[in-house]
């Protein structure tokens, strides 16, 4: 393994290096911890375990970076909805090819990784990283690449076959500082509006007729008046769902060019537009569940499945949950339209795995990343996860009608901008600051303060 970070003769990262890394990462981590303001940590409804500190259970985290442990410790946040099933399907495939590697599963539950940063960053700073961890490619990688904390896997994992098979843009996101450091496994779409067919029919709403974000407010009002269902199955326990809803309202109102200007930091030039999206978000938040502040995204989605809620704005991980629900069929019971005003846009959310330096299990980690980048892994994982593969050569016959339609939409899309809430489009310090803004906004709906927070974050 080659890496260009400071190291001593054993290949170990030097203490000086960790201290430097600690400063940067801790800044992001501390801000990231403010997600829910009460330290409860996550909005994952299925938190049957949480990432431990790795200090002793696997016996391999000695930081030597050189032993060939056959234990592979993975930190991820997929314990909710259909996500755990998708993750396990991928692990099954890996185990078939690598029966000698023992997987030490160490989840940090919480939608959109709301609890993972603190765990991973502390481990990395302590020189005791897991074998691999889940992270968004793109900007989210930069605190690690800035400090040389991820191995260059451009030769060891990314062979010619893999490079050719992957979409070029995804390869670019995996190398934010030049070296390839990540292996993406999926492409989710964020700009979806899912709905329960019979509930919207009862309200006499046809979601395909909703032309723009303002039109969605009218639909929510009608659903509220005409049915007993909660109009919008939204969670506010953790700020990320409101942040992603705001960015989709903005995209639906203003289009991709203005959205890109925001990513580039020009918030002041679009002050009225940013405020307008905040105002509409505040209006939507009148129509969320009474217990929105204490539920997870998948608990909200359960209400849509049960017919107690009409619509939800979520990434298509929500569809992974529908596929796992019995008697809840695509087309008949649920369907989706692009978030109003965003036709032709595939607002993409991507997950990847990386190879932290000072790796406790270099050989097993390399094998896992090789597998994660394979057709077999992506064919097992994505149909269950509700995502499409970033490789272009994965057979699509097992993906079902909904994901086949998403795939067509992706192929025919005019643009695939990265998201803010799911870390690919903005640096982690900005992401953390925005999460704090939306945690407050969820409580006080104060447009002036939120606007100033967004402006200052960028
Ligand atoms: C995203 C992640 C998805 C899904 C979602 C909900 O950030 O990329 O794979 O897990 O959060 O937790």
GROMACS .gro file of C-alpha atoms and ligand atoms in nm:
model
  470
    1UNK     CA    1   0.000   0.000   0.000
    2UNK     CA    2   0.133   0.338  -0.079
    3UNK     CA    3   0.027   0.652   0.093
    4UNK     CA    4   0.179   0.991   0.094
    5UNK     CA    5   0.114   1.087   0.451
    6UNK     CA    6   0.388   1.128   0.712
    7UNK     CA    7   0.486   0.790   0.852
    8UNK     CA    8   0.765   0.638   1.051
    9UNK     CA    9   0.970   0.337   0.948
   10UNK     CA   10   0.697   0.089   1.039
   11UNK     CA   11   0.451   0.261   0.811
   12UNK     CA   12   0.266   0.394   1.110
   13UNK     CA   13   0.121   0.744   1.094
   14UNK     CA   14   0.322   0.973   1.316
   15UNK     CA   15   0.183   1.133   1.627
   16UNK     CA   16   0.244   1.474   1.474
   17UNK     CA   17   0.022   1.368   1.191
   18UNK     CA   18  -0.258   1.257   1.421
   19UNK     CA   19  -0.249   1.582   1.609
   20UNK     CA   20  -0.284   1.771   1.283
   21UNK     CA   21  -0.566   1.540   1.178
   22UNK     CA   22  -0.737   1.569   1.512
   23UNK     CA   23  -0.775   1.945   1.478
   24UNK     CA   24  -0.951   1.933   1.146
   25UNK     CA   25  -1.165   1.632   1.209
   26UNK     CA   26  -1.262   1.734   1.560
   27UNK     CA   27  -1.390   2.065   1.430
   28UNK     CA   28  -1.619   1.890   1.189
   29UNK     CA   29  -1.708   1.620   1.439
   30UNK     CA   30  -1.808   1.858   1.715
   31UNK     CA   31  -2.035   2.052   1.483
   32UNK     CA   32  -2.169   1.723   1.349
   33UNK     CA   33  -2.264   1.617   1.700
   34UNK     CA   34  -2.515   1.899   1.725
   35UNK     CA   35  -2.756   1.713   1.499
   36UNK     CA   36  -3.026   1.657   1.749
   37UNK     CA   37  -2.917   1.890   2.023
   38UNK     CA   38  -2.984   1.639   2.295
   39UNK     CA   39  -2.715   1.386   2.239
   40UNK     CA   40  -2.956   1.105   2.169
   41UNK     CA   41  -2.762   1.058   1.852
   42UNK     CA   42  -2.976   0.918   1.578
   43UNK     CA   43  -3.309   0.888   1.415
   44UNK     CA   44  -3.269   0.524   1.329
   45UNK     CA   45  -3.578   0.335   1.424
   46UNK     CA   46  -3.413  -0.002   1.429
   47UNK     CA   47  -3.119   0.070   1.651
   48UNK     CA   48  -3.044  -0.270   1.775
   49UNK     CA   49  -2.684  -0.190   1.840
   50UNK     CA   50  -2.438   0.088   1.807
   51UNK     CA   51  -2.084   0.123   1.696
   52UNK     CA   52  -1.846   0.057   1.981
   53UNK     CA   53  -1.512   0.221   2.016
   54UNK     CA   54  -1.327  -0.072   1.873
   55UNK     CA   55  -1.097  -0.075   2.169
   56UNK     CA   56  -1.086  -0.440   2.233
   57UNK     CA   57  -1.334  -0.669   2.074
   58UNK     CA   58  -1.151  -0.761   1.763
   59UNK     CA   59  -0.802  -0.783   1.898
   60UNK     CA   60  -0.665  -0.653   1.574
   61UNK     CA   61  -0.679  -0.280   1.609
   62UNK     CA   62  -0.321  -0.241   1.717
   63UNK     CA   63  -0.246   0.006   1.446
   64UNK     CA   64   0.048  -0.181   1.306
   65UNK     CA   65  -0.097  -0.151   0.959
   66UNK     CA   66   0.092  -0.462   0.866
   67UNK     CA   67  -0.078  -0.772   0.999
   68UNK     CA   68  -0.302  -0.971   0.775
   69UNK     CA   69  -0.593  -1.010   1.014
   70UNK     CA   70  -0.880  -1.204   0.867
   71UNK     CA   71  -1.125  -1.001   1.074
   72UNK     CA   72  -1.291  -0.725   0.876
   73UNK     CA   73  -1.455  -0.455   1.085
   74UNK     CA   74  -1.715  -0.249   0.898
   75UNK     CA   75  -1.880   0.067   1.035
   76UNK     CA   76  -2.198   0.175   0.853
   77UNK     CA   77  -2.546   0.313   0.932
   78UNK     CA   78  -2.768   0.070   0.750
   79UNK     CA   79  -2.997  -0.066   1.020
   80UNK     CA   80  -3.326   0.092   0.905
   81UNK     CA   81  -3.594   0.023   0.644
   82UNK     CA   82  -3.479  -0.230   0.385
   83UNK     CA   83  -3.122  -0.106   0.422
   84UNK     CA   84  -3.003  -0.374   0.657
   85UNK     CA   85  -3.130  -0.645   0.419
   86UNK     CA   86  -2.944  -0.490   0.128
   87UNK     CA   87  -2.625  -0.465   0.327
   88UNK     CA   88  -2.658  -0.825   0.444
   89UNK     CA   89  -2.721  -0.946   0.089
   90UNK     CA   90  -2.392  -0.789  -0.012
   91UNK     CA   91  -2.209  -0.944   0.285
   92UNK     CA   92  -2.349  -1.286   0.193
   93UNK     CA   93  -2.192  -1.254  -0.149
   94UNK     CA   94  -1.861  -1.147  -0.001
   95UNK     CA   95  -1.865  -1.438   0.244
   96UNK     CA   96  -1.925  -1.686  -0.037
   97UNK     CA   97  -1.607  -1.573  -0.207
   98UNK     CA   98  -1.410  -1.513   0.114
   99UNK     CA   99  -1.508  -1.777   0.370
  100UNK     CA  100  -1.186  -1.719   0.565
  101UNK     CA  101  -1.268  -1.356   0.645
  102UNK     CA  102  -1.471  -1.297   0.957
  103UNK     CA  103  -1.686  -0.986   0.939
  104UNK     CA  104  -1.708  -0.778   1.255
  105UNK     CA  105  -2.022  -0.576   1.194
  106UNK     CA  106  -2.023  -0.251   1.389
  107UNK     CA  107  -2.321  -0.033   1.293
  108UNK     CA  108  -2.363   0.331   1.397
  109UNK     CA  109  -2.742   0.358   1.344
  110UNK     CA  110  -2.896   0.689   1.240
  111UNK     CA  111  -3.044   0.810   0.910
  112UNK     CA  112  -2.805   0.992   0.678
  113UNK     CA  113  -2.514   0.894   0.897
  114UNK     CA  114  -2.625   1.118   1.181
  115UNK     CA  115  -2.425   0.920   1.435
  116UNK     CA  116  -2.137   0.785   1.230
  117UNK     CA  117  -1.900   1.081   1.209
  118UNK     CA  118  -1.823   1.102   1.576
  119UNK     CA  119  -1.750   0.729   1.597
  120UNK     CA  120  -1.534   0.707   1.287
  121UNK     CA  121  -1.344   1.029   1.344
  122UNK     CA  122  -1.253   0.938   1.700
  123UNK     CA  123  -1.132   0.598   1.587
  124UNK     CA  124  -0.929   0.742   1.302
  125UNK     CA  125  -0.780   1.015   1.521
  126UNK     CA  126  -0.688   0.758   1.785
  127UNK     CA  127  -0.502   0.558   1.524
  128UNK     CA  128  -0.747   0.275   1.566
  129UNK     CA  129  -0.958   0.286   1.250
  130UNK     CA  130  -1.199   0.011   1.147
  131UNK     CA  131  -1.109  -0.190   0.838
  132UNK     CA  132  -1.351   0.017   0.634
  133UNK     CA  133  -1.642   0.255   0.683
  134UNK     CA  134  -1.936   0.394   0.489
  135UNK     CA  135  -1.899   0.748   0.361
  136UNK     CA  136  -2.039   0.966   0.081
  137UNK     CA  137  -1.785   1.018  -0.198
  138UNK     CA  138  -1.704   1.374  -0.306
  139UNK     CA  139  -1.666   1.656  -0.057
  140UNK     CA  140  -1.737   1.437   0.245
  141UNK     CA  141  -1.404   1.264   0.189
  142UNK     CA  142  -1.196   1.580   0.206
  143UNK     CA  143  -1.122   1.603   0.581
  144UNK     CA  144  -0.968   1.258   0.546
  145UNK     CA  145  -0.785   1.317   0.218
  146UNK     CA  146  -0.653   1.652   0.345
  147UNK     CA  147  -0.484   1.466   0.628
  148UNK     CA  148  -0.372   1.168   0.423
  149UNK     CA  149  -0.591   0.934   0.627
  150UNK     CA  150  -0.719   0.727   0.335
  151UNK     CA  151  -0.506   0.494   0.125
  152UNK     CA  152  -0.470   0.547  -0.246
  153UNK     CA  153  -0.647   0.237  -0.383
  154UNK     CA  154  -0.603   0.342  -0.746
  155UNK     CA  155  -0.386   0.038  -0.824
  156UNK     CA  156  -0.477  -0.219  -0.562
  157UNK     CA  157  -0.855  -0.205  -0.601
  158UNK     CA  158  -0.936   0.004  -0.908
  159UNK     CA  159  -0.807  -0.216  -1.188
  160UNK     CA  160  -0.870  -0.127  -1.552
  161UNK     CA  161  -1.186  -0.334  -1.571
  162UNK     CA  162  -1.341  -0.147  -1.280
  163UNK     CA  163  -1.246   0.195  -1.409
  164UNK     CA  164  -1.394   0.121  -1.747
  165UNK     CA  165  -1.713  -0.022  -1.603
  166UNK     CA  166  -1.788   0.270  -1.368
  167UNK     CA  167  -1.959   0.592  -1.468
  168UNK     CA  168  -1.687   0.855  -1.510
  169UNK     CA  169  -1.852   1.105  -1.278
  170UNK     CA  170  -1.859   0.851  -1.000
  171UNK     CA  171  -1.490   0.777  -1.049
  172UNK     CA  172  -1.424   1.151  -1.021
  173UNK     CA  173  -1.616   1.173  -0.695
  174UNK     CA  174  -1.401   0.890  -0.560
  175UNK     CA  175  -1.084   1.090  -0.611
  176UNK     CA  176  -1.148   1.437  -0.469
  177UNK     CA  177  -0.776   1.500  -0.417
  178UNK     CA  178  -0.647   1.309  -0.720
  179UNK     CA  179  -0.588   0.962  -0.577
  180UNK     CA  180  -0.871   0.711  -0.590
  181UNK     CA  181  -0.970   0.652  -0.228
  182UNK     CA  182  -1.328   0.519  -0.234
  183UNK     CA  183  -1.541   0.247  -0.389
  184UNK     CA  184  -1.900   0.365  -0.455
  185UNK     CA  185  -2.164   0.094  -0.455
  186UNK     CA  186  -2.492   0.268  -0.543
  187UNK     CA  187  -2.667   0.574  -0.680
  188UNK     CA  188  -2.978   0.688  -0.495
  189UNK     CA  189  -3.213   0.956  -0.619
  190UNK     CA  190  -3.315   1.221  -0.368
  191UNK     CA  191  -3.577   1.424  -0.557
  192UNK     CA  192  -3.869   1.186  -0.511
  193UNK     CA  193  -4.219   1.238  -0.383
  194UNK     CA  194  -4.358   0.898  -0.281
  195UNK     CA  195  -4.727   0.854  -0.219
  196UNK     CA  196  -4.984   0.608  -0.096
  197UNK     CA  197  -5.212   0.562  -0.396
  198UNK     CA  198  -5.542   0.511  -0.212
  199UNK     CA  199  -5.485   0.803   0.025
  200UNK     CA  200  -5.417   1.053  -0.253
  201UNK     CA  201  -5.711   0.911  -0.449
  202UNK     CA  202  -5.936   0.966  -0.150
  203UNK     CA  203  -5.828   1.332  -0.155
  204UNK     CA  204  -5.882   1.342  -0.532
  205UNK     CA  205  -5.520   1.442  -0.587
  206UNK     CA  206  -5.321   1.329  -0.888
  207UNK     CA  207  -4.955   1.377  -0.794
  208UNK     CA  208  -4.854   1.387  -1.161
  209UNK     CA  209  -5.052   1.714  -1.183
  210UNK     CA  210  -4.846   1.890  -0.914
  211UNK     CA  211  -4.625   2.119  -1.119
  212UNK     CA  212  -4.410   2.295  -0.865
  213UNK     CA  213  -4.327   2.309  -0.492
  214UNK     CA  214  -4.606   2.562  -0.427
  215UNK     CA  215  -4.851   2.320  -0.587
  216UNK     CA  216  -4.743   2.057  -0.338
  217UNK     CA  217  -4.851   2.285  -0.053
  218UNK     CA  218  -5.198   2.303  -0.210
  219UNK     CA  219  -5.205   1.922  -0.230
  220UNK     CA  220  -5.108   1.891   0.137
  221UNK     CA  221  -5.387   2.131   0.232
  222UNK     CA  222  -5.638   1.928   0.032
  223UNK     CA  223  -5.524   1.597   0.182
  224UNK     CA  224  -5.555   1.749   0.527
  225UNK     CA  225  -5.909   1.869   0.454
  226UNK     CA  226  -6.033   1.558   0.273
  227UNK     CA  227  -5.878   1.264   0.463
  228UNK     CA  228  -5.779   1.156   0.814
  229UNK     CA  229  -5.425   1.084   0.700
  230UNK     CA  230  -5.115   1.285   0.788
  231UNK     CA  231  -5.039   1.474   0.468
  232UNK     CA  232  -4.657   1.463   0.482
  233UNK     CA  233  -4.475   1.176   0.659
  234UNK     CA  234  -4.173   1.384   0.757
  235UNK     CA  235  -3.939   1.347   1.054
  236UNK     CA  236  -3.782   1.639   1.240
  237UNK     CA  237  -3.598   1.448   1.510
  238UNK     CA  238  -3.280   1.480   1.311
  239UNK     CA  239  -3.225   1.783   1.083
  240UNK     CA  240  -3.121   1.610   0.760
  241UNK     CA  241  -3.472   1.544   0.625
  242UNK     CA  242  -3.567   1.913   0.646
  243UNK     CA  243  -3.232   2.012   0.495
  244UNK     CA  244  -3.291   1.779   0.199
  245UNK     CA  245  -3.650   1.901   0.163
  246UNK     CA  246  -3.528   2.262   0.154
  247UNK     CA  247  -3.271   2.182  -0.114
  248UNK     CA  248  -3.537   2.005  -0.322
  249UNK     CA  249  -3.783   2.295  -0.284
  250UNK     CA  250  -3.504   2.529  -0.396
  251UNK     CA  251  -3.420   2.302  -0.690
  252UNK     CA  252  -3.788   2.277  -0.786
  253UNK     CA  253  -3.836   2.654  -0.768
  254UNK     CA  254  -3.510   2.774  -0.916
  255UNK     CA  255  -3.357   2.495  -1.122
  256UNK     CA  256  -3.014   2.341  -1.137
  257UNK     CA  257  -2.807   2.649  -1.229
  258UNK     CA  258  -2.914   2.843  -0.921
  259UNK     CA  259  -2.871   2.533  -0.709
  260UNK     CA  260  -2.518   2.502  -0.841
  261UNK     CA  261  -2.457   2.868  -0.751
  262UNK     CA  262  -2.552   2.786  -0.394
  263UNK     CA  263  -2.309   2.493  -0.393
  264UNK     CA  264  -2.048   2.738  -0.519
  265UNK     CA  265  -2.122   2.961  -0.221
  266UNK     CA  266  -2.327   3.243  -0.373
  267UNK     CA  267  -2.607   3.253  -0.119
  268UNK     CA  268  -2.633   3.631  -0.096
  269UNK     CA  269  -2.691   3.664  -0.471
  270UNK     CA  270  -2.994   3.437  -0.427
  271UNK     CA  271  -3.123   3.569  -0.097
  272UNK     CA  272  -3.487   3.604  -0.202
  273UNK     CA  273  -3.485   3.257  -0.356
  274UNK     CA  274  -3.327   3.094  -0.050
  275UNK     CA  275  -3.581   3.268   0.173
  276UNK     CA  276  -3.868   3.166  -0.050
  277UNK     CA  277  -3.770   2.798  -0.019
  278UNK     CA  278  -3.745   2.835   0.359
  279UNK     CA  279  -4.088   2.996   0.377
  280UNK     CA  280  -4.245   2.716   0.181
  281UNK     CA  281  -4.068   2.456   0.394
  282UNK     CA  282  -4.214   2.624   0.705
  283UNK     CA  283  -4.559   2.595   0.544
  284UNK     CA  284  -4.507   2.226   0.468
  285UNK     CA  285  -4.409   2.164   0.829
  286UNK     CA  286  -4.769   2.239   0.932
  287UNK     CA  287  -4.864   1.908   0.773
  288UNK     CA  288  -4.619   1.664   0.934
  289UNK     CA  289  -4.699   1.401   1.200
  290UNK     CA  290  -4.761   1.525   1.554
  291UNK     CA  291  -4.473   1.312   1.670
  292UNK     CA  292  -4.239   1.420   1.387
  293UNK     CA  293  -3.983   1.529   1.645
  294UNK     CA  294  -3.942   1.183   1.789
  295UNK     CA  295  -3.965   0.949   1.490
  296UNK     CA  296  -3.709   0.824   1.239
  297UNK     CA  297  -3.748   0.851   0.862
  298UNK     CA  298  -3.846   0.486   0.832
  299UNK     CA  299  -4.105   0.516   1.108
  300UNK     CA  300  -4.258   0.803   0.909
  301UNK     CA  301  -4.247   0.586   0.600
  302UNK     CA  302  -4.422   0.305   0.791
  303UNK     CA  303  -4.720   0.538   0.832
  304UNK     CA  304  -4.737   0.584   0.456
  305UNK     CA  305  -4.727   0.205   0.413
  306UNK     CA  306  -5.008   0.168   0.668
  307UNK     CA  307  -5.223   0.424   0.493
  308UNK     CA  308  -5.199   0.671   0.781
  309UNK     CA  309  -4.994   0.916   0.577
  310UNK     CA  310  -5.026   1.036   0.218
  311UNK     CA  311  -4.688   1.146   0.082
  312UNK     CA  312  -4.323   1.155   0.182
  313UNK     CA  313  -4.020   1.328   0.040
  314UNK     CA  314  -3.727   1.088   0.068
  315UNK     CA  315  -3.447   0.936  -0.125
  316UNK     CA  316  -3.538   0.609  -0.293
  317UNK     CA  317  -3.409   0.417   0.009
  318UNK     CA  318  -3.778   0.465   0.102
  319UNK     CA  319  -3.867   0.238  -0.190
  320UNK     CA  320  -3.634  -0.029  -0.050
  321UNK     CA  321  -3.862  -0.028   0.255
  322UNK     CA  322  -4.175  -0.067   0.038
  323UNK     CA  323  -4.025  -0.363  -0.142
  324UNK     CA  324  -3.977  -0.532   0.194
  325UNK     CA  325  -4.337  -0.461   0.306
  326UNK     CA  326  -4.578  -0.741   0.227
  327UNK     CA  327  -4.887  -0.665   0.022
  328UNK     CA  328  -4.767  -0.315  -0.068
  329UNK     CA  329  -4.718  -0.314  -0.443
  330UNK     CA  330  -4.558  -0.058  -0.668
  331UNK     CA  331  -4.816   0.102  -0.896
  332UNK     CA  332  -5.117  -0.031  -0.707
  333UNK     CA  333  -5.040   0.073  -0.352
  334UNK     CA  334  -4.753   0.318  -0.383
  335UNK     CA  335  -4.594   0.524  -0.653
  336UNK     CA  336  -4.361   0.817  -0.694
  337UNK     CA  337  -4.328   1.135  -0.898
  338UNK     CA  338  -4.012   1.346  -0.920
  339UNK     CA  339  -4.029   1.617  -0.656
  340UNK     CA  340  -4.248   1.888  -0.814
  341UNK     CA  341  -4.048   2.114  -1.044
  342UNK     CA  342  -3.750   1.876  -1.071
  343UNK     CA  343  -3.843   1.666  -1.374
  344UNK     CA  344  -3.532   1.573  -1.569
  345UNK     CA  345  -3.309   1.605  -1.261
  346UNK     CA  346  -3.156   1.302  -1.090
  347UNK     CA  347  -3.043   1.450  -0.762
  348UNK     CA  348  -2.792   1.187  -0.669
  349UNK     CA  349  -2.686   1.039  -0.335
  350UNK     CA  350  -2.399   0.792  -0.342
  351UNK     CA  351  -2.247   0.566  -0.076
  352UNK     CA  352  -1.897   0.427  -0.076
  353UNK     CA  353  -1.646   0.237   0.134
  354UNK     CA  354  -1.285   0.340   0.194
  355UNK     CA  355  -0.948   0.204   0.307
  356UNK     CA  356  -0.833   0.400   0.613
  357UNK     CA  357  -0.457   0.420   0.662
  358UNK     CA  358  -0.310   0.228   0.953
  359UNK     CA  359  -0.550  -0.045   0.850
  360UNK     CA  360  -0.600  -0.334   1.094
  361UNK     CA  361  -0.666  -0.584   0.812
  362UNK     CA  362  -0.508  -0.462   0.487
  363UNK     CA  363  -0.559  -0.782   0.293
  364UNK     CA  364  -0.917  -0.845   0.400
  365UNK     CA  365  -1.003  -0.478   0.343
  366UNK     CA  366  -0.863  -0.488  -0.008
  367UNK     CA  367  -1.065  -0.800  -0.081
  368UNK     CA  368  -1.381  -0.638   0.053
  369UNK     CA  369  -1.335  -0.323  -0.154
  370UNK     CA  370  -1.265  -0.533  -0.461
  371UNK     CA  371  -1.587  -0.716  -0.399
  372UNK     CA  372  -1.789  -0.399  -0.330
  373UNK     CA  373  -1.680  -0.274  -0.671
  374UNK     CA  374  -1.792  -0.591  -0.848
  375UNK     CA  375  -2.099  -0.668  -1.059
  376UNK     CA  376  -2.200  -0.940  -0.813
  377UNK     CA  377  -2.202  -0.707  -0.511
  378UNK     CA  378  -2.391  -0.433  -0.691
  379UNK     CA  379  -2.644  -0.675  -0.834
  380UNK     CA  380  -2.721  -0.810  -0.488
  381UNK     CA  381  -2.718  -0.482  -0.299
  382UNK     CA  382  -2.898  -0.227  -0.514
  383UNK     CA  383  -3.235  -0.391  -0.594
  384UNK     CA  384  -3.299  -0.430  -0.221
  385UNK     CA  385  -3.155  -0.091  -0.127
  386UNK     CA  386  -3.371   0.100  -0.376
  387UNK     CA  387  -3.075   0.233  -0.574
  388UNK     CA  388  -2.919   0.181  -0.916
  389UNK     CA  389  -2.561   0.064  -0.969
  390UNK     CA  390  -2.268   0.297  -1.048
  391UNK     CA  391  -2.118   0.026  -1.269
  392UNK     CA  392  -2.263   0.032  -1.619
  393UNK     CA  393  -2.244  -0.343  -1.676
  394UNK     CA  394  -2.475  -0.472  -1.401
  395UNK     CA  395  -2.769  -0.673  -1.545
  396UNK     CA  396  -3.090  -0.486  -1.462
  397UNK     CA  397  -3.337  -0.776  -1.490
  398UNK     CA  398  -3.369  -0.824  -1.113
  399UNK     CA  399  -3.431  -0.457  -1.038
  400UNK     CA  400  -3.810  -0.456  -1.066
  401UNK     CA  401  -4.042  -0.203  -1.229
  402UNK     CA  402  -3.975   0.091  -1.001
  403UNK     CA  403  -3.596   0.082  -1.019
  404UNK     CA  404  -3.609   0.012  -1.392
  405UNK     CA  405  -3.807   0.332  -1.428
  406UNK     CA  406  -3.558   0.519  -1.206
  407UNK     CA  407  -3.278   0.380  -1.420
  408UNK     CA  408  -3.449   0.512  -1.735
  409UNK     CA  409  -3.497   0.848  -1.567
  410UNK     CA  410  -3.128   0.849  -1.478
  411UNK     CA  411  -3.027   0.767  -1.835
  412UNK     CA  412  -3.255   1.037  -1.970
  413UNK     CA  413  -3.181   1.298  -1.705
  414UNK     CA  414  -3.043   1.639  -1.797
  415UNK     CA  415  -2.835   1.669  -1.483
  416UNK     CA  416  -2.738   1.473  -1.174
  417UNK     CA  417  -2.632   1.734  -0.919
  418UNK     CA  418  -2.485   1.617  -0.588
  419UNK     CA  419  -2.679   1.679  -0.269
  420UNK     CA  420  -2.607   1.899   0.030
  421UNK     CA  421  -2.780   1.693   0.299
  422UNK     CA  422  -2.597   1.378   0.189
  423UNK     CA  423  -2.256   1.531   0.191
  424UNK     CA  424  -2.129   1.485  -0.165
  425UNK     CA  425  -2.182   1.847  -0.272
  426UNK     CA  426  -2.047   2.045   0.023
  427UNK     CA  427  -1.751   2.023   0.257
  428UNK     CA  428  -1.829   1.862   0.594
  429UNK     CA  429  -1.784   2.188   0.785
  430UNK     CA  430  -2.059   2.347   0.573
  431UNK     CA  431  -2.273   2.036   0.604
  432UNK     CA  432  -2.245   2.041   0.983
  433UNK     CA  433  -2.326   2.411   1.003
  434UNK     CA  434  -2.633   2.358   0.784
  435UNK     CA  435  -2.751   2.069   0.998
  436UNK     CA  436  -2.738   2.300   1.295
  437UNK     CA  437  -2.938   2.563   1.103
  438UNK     CA  438  -3.210   2.311   1.018
  439UNK     CA  439  -3.216   2.159   1.366
  440UNK     CA  440  -3.307   2.507   1.489
  441UNK     CA  441  -3.544   2.574   1.201
  442UNK     CA  442  -3.737   2.255   1.277
  443UNK     CA  443  -3.809   2.404   1.618
  444UNK     CA  444  -3.858   2.775   1.555
  445UNK     CA  445  -3.942   2.810   1.180
  446UNK     CA  446  -3.748   3.137   1.189
  447UNK     CA  447  -3.673   3.223   0.825
  448UNK     CA  448  -3.447   3.522   0.904
  449UNK     CA  449  -3.220   3.325   1.135
  450UNK     CA  450  -3.212   3.028   0.899
  451UNK     CA  451  -3.123   3.248   0.604
  452UNK     CA  452  -2.836   3.404   0.797
  453UNK     CA  453  -2.721   3.060   0.907
  454UNK     CA  454  -2.720   2.931   0.549
  455UNK     CA  455  -2.534   3.239   0.426
  456UNK     CA  456  -2.275   3.206   0.701
  457UNK     CA  457  -2.238   2.830   0.651
  458UNK     CA  458  -2.128   2.884   0.293
  459LIG     C1  459  -2.815   0.850   0.303
  459LIG     C2  460  -2.746   0.730   0.248
  459LIG     C3  461  -2.849   0.631   0.205
  459LIG     C4  462  -2.949   0.606   0.315
  459LIG     C5  463  -3.003   0.735   0.373
  459LIG     C6  464  -3.096   0.718   0.490
  459LIG     O1  465  -2.722   0.944   0.344
  459LIG     O2  466  -2.664   0.768   0.143
  459LIG     O3  467  -2.787   0.511   0.166
  459LIG     O4  468  -2.892   0.528   0.413
  459LIG     O5  469  -2.897   0.818   0.411
  459LIG     O6  470  -3.028   0.678   0.605
   0.00000   0.00000   0.00000
